[in-house]
XYZ file of C-alpha atoms in Angstrom:
215
model
C 95.947 118.890 203.452
C 92.829 118.217 201.332
C 94.349 115.252 199.563
C 95.487 113.842 202.888
C 91.961 114.188 204.199
C 90.485 112.515 201.264
C 92.952 109.623 201.641
C 91.997 109.273 205.249
C 88.214 109.367 204.393
C 88.753 106.690 201.750
C 90.626 104.307 204.147
C 88.007 104.927 206.852
C 85.200 104.131 204.558
C 87.283 100.927 203.343
C 87.784 99.770 206.886
C 84.109 100.390 207.740
C 82.914 98.378 204.808
C 85.327 95.559 205.682
C 84.143 95.662 209.304
C 80.474 95.310 208.033
C 81.425 92.454 205.794
C 82.894 90.444 208.575
C 79.592 90.404 210.277
C 77.658 89.222 207.180
C 77.624 85.352 207.109
C 74.527 84.892 204.999
C 71.661 86.916 203.769
C 68.304 88.156 205.059
C 67.214 86.918 208.512
C 70.320 84.679 208.933
C 72.678 87.628 208.636
C 70.682 89.626 211.152
C 70.649 86.664 213.635
C 74.475 86.351 213.316
C 75.006 89.999 214.140
C 72.580 89.796 217.068
C 74.380 86.671 218.494
C 77.759 88.390 218.380
C 76.466 91.019 220.751
C 76.464 90.240 224.523
C 73.323 92.118 224.880
C 69.978 90.269 224.345
C 68.081 91.115 221.216
C 65.382 92.935 223.211
C 68.036 95.117 225.027
C 69.560 95.976 221.510
C 66.208 97.017 220.278
C 65.707 99.227 223.403
C 69.144 100.859 222.890
C 68.310 101.638 219.338
C 64.912 103.079 220.330
C 66.623 105.294 222.984
C 68.958 106.600 220.292
C 66.379 107.421 217.821
C 63.886 109.023 220.121
C 66.445 111.162 221.900
C 68.191 112.299 218.783
C 65.076 113.302 217.037
C 63.614 115.073 220.076
C 66.909 116.934 220.902
C 67.445 117.911 217.212
C 63.938 119.333 217.096
C 64.180 121.089 220.371
C 67.452 122.799 219.918
C 68.074 122.885 216.156
C 71.330 124.656 215.065
C 72.143 125.459 218.596
C 73.320 122.140 219.346
C 75.066 119.072 217.787
C 74.194 116.127 220.004
C 74.984 112.458 219.573
C 73.245 109.877 221.547
C 74.833 106.500 222.137
C 73.015 103.823 224.192
C 74.542 100.424 225.347
C 72.725 98.200 227.836
C 70.514 101.207 228.493
C 73.368 103.382 229.653
C 73.331 106.530 227.505
C 76.095 108.650 226.486
C 75.631 112.121 225.198
C 78.449 113.676 223.140
C 78.808 116.699 220.835
C 78.529 120.584 221.274
C 76.012 122.883 222.635
C 75.659 126.604 222.627
C 75.305 126.990 226.479
C 75.044 125.287 229.847
C 71.380 125.482 229.971
C 71.141 123.388 226.757
C 73.488 120.823 228.192
C 71.510 120.553 231.306
C 68.243 120.444 229.575
C 69.414 117.731 227.101
C 70.777 115.577 229.925
C 67.519 115.908 231.978
C 65.487 114.890 228.977
C 67.336 111.727 228.484
C 67.533 110.827 232.059
C 63.713 111.068 232.209
C 63.233 108.473 229.401
C 61.843 105.305 230.871
C 64.326 102.922 229.424
C 67.480 104.741 230.312
C 69.108 103.480 233.476
C 71.882 105.984 233.590
C 73.180 108.992 231.564
C 76.683 110.329 230.918
C 76.516 113.839 229.808
C 79.851 114.658 228.037
C 78.412 117.531 226.022
C 80.882 120.344 225.442
C 79.836 124.015 225.449
C 80.959 125.630 222.263
C 80.283 126.078 218.548
C 79.479 122.950 216.518
C 82.409 121.100 215.066
C 83.130 121.269 211.376
C 82.776 118.489 208.833
C 86.549 117.930 208.836
C 86.593 117.441 212.625
C 83.831 114.831 212.395
C 85.409 113.065 209.624
C 88.720 112.798 211.545
C 86.706 111.449 214.541
C 85.087 108.809 212.272
C 88.458 107.841 210.937
C 89.865 107.537 214.458
C 86.907 105.293 215.512
C 87.626 103.079 212.549
C 91.355 102.839 213.481
C 90.541 101.882 217.025
C 88.007 99.274 216.005
C 90.364 97.700 213.658
C 93.001 97.448 216.421
C 90.520 95.846 218.691
C 89.261 93.315 216.093
C 93.010 92.098 215.870
C 93.559 92.125 219.560
C 93.367 88.716 221.179
C 90.497 88.182 223.824
C 88.585 91.320 223.052
C 84.966 90.913 222.070
C 84.971 93.861 219.583
C 81.229 93.376 218.786
C 80.348 94.132 222.497
C 82.250 97.575 222.520
C 81.014 100.807 221.330
C 83.635 103.407 220.308
C 82.624 107.124 220.180
C 85.288 109.740 219.239
C 84.645 113.511 219.749
C 87.546 115.895 219.174
C 90.074 113.090 219.488
C 88.670 112.196 222.910
C 87.374 108.592 222.914
C 84.464 107.219 224.894
C 84.035 103.468 225.426
C 80.962 101.523 226.289
C 80.436 97.823 226.510
C 79.856 94.684 228.525
C 83.254 93.294 229.466
C 85.105 91.495 232.131
C 87.640 93.398 234.196
C 90.554 92.095 232.214
C 88.797 92.757 228.842
C 88.102 96.374 229.912
C 91.641 96.895 230.838
C 92.845 95.687 227.474
C 90.214 97.691 225.646
C 91.551 100.926 227.343
C 95.170 99.998 226.660
C 94.414 99.387 222.979
C 92.530 102.713 222.696
C 95.206 104.718 224.544
C 97.904 103.259 222.252
C 96.099 104.179 218.945
C 97.790 107.097 217.273
C 95.568 110.342 217.397
C 93.748 109.513 220.652
C 93.948 112.405 223.212
C 91.823 111.286 226.154
C 90.002 107.957 226.952
C 86.914 107.607 229.016
C 85.353 104.363 229.884
C 81.650 103.494 230.785
C 81.695 99.691 230.931
C 79.346 97.236 232.547
C 81.741 94.913 234.308
C 80.752 91.131 234.232
C 82.283 88.156 235.870
C 84.102 85.539 233.886
C 81.206 83.081 234.725
C 78.712 85.597 233.215
C 80.974 86.000 230.167
C 80.810 82.221 229.651
C 77.103 82.169 229.999
C 76.581 84.986 227.555
C 78.874 83.429 224.943
C 76.934 80.228 225.318
C 73.469 81.579 225.356
C 73.751 84.971 223.698
C 71.806 86.579 226.154
C 72.451 89.385 228.631
C 71.076 89.988 232.127
C 71.197 93.257 233.961
C 74.802 93.786 234.962
C 76.880 95.736 237.391
C 76.862 99.406 236.317
C 80.189 101.050 236.130
C 81.280 104.677 235.420
C 85.079 104.691 235.874
C 86.886 108.007 235.821
C 88.925 109.400 233.042
C 91.944 107.281 232.155
């Protein structure tokens, strides 16, 4: 079992490094510009999302310490909370804190009440995320750089800015990936015309919020 896990971690790391390499087309500022342009969010929204993640994770870790393991993921100012908390009060308080942040436009509180997961479980989730990401990269008509994949206990949460047809394909690819238990999608659905505009300009306006049920 240990050897199998080490192999999986090795391949997950290898895949992650290859994915990162795909985004690097130059060095310095040029490389950063290329990465930003591949994302359907505007550079300013990407910066806001990163700020939300850093502020919320630091604040929640300081507030709850070992009583919680909380991951914060923000895409287009929609915030997803995943991980484990000791009790319902912590889950509620964490959700309320993020909801009150000025730049968060909606919050999806998927925190699970229970003990913190082990390193092995988290490694398996990272490996699963890498597998799904790889499948999406090689799927036709999927803007993988505009999709966030979060795995927690083999349940997978998807965020992104996609057309309706792209969102259906993304969910299908995820469901068909070995090891996935449940799929939850929190996409911003855009029109085909908006997709063309974003691909031409590399900018993102406020889009129609969407919080589909479990698939």
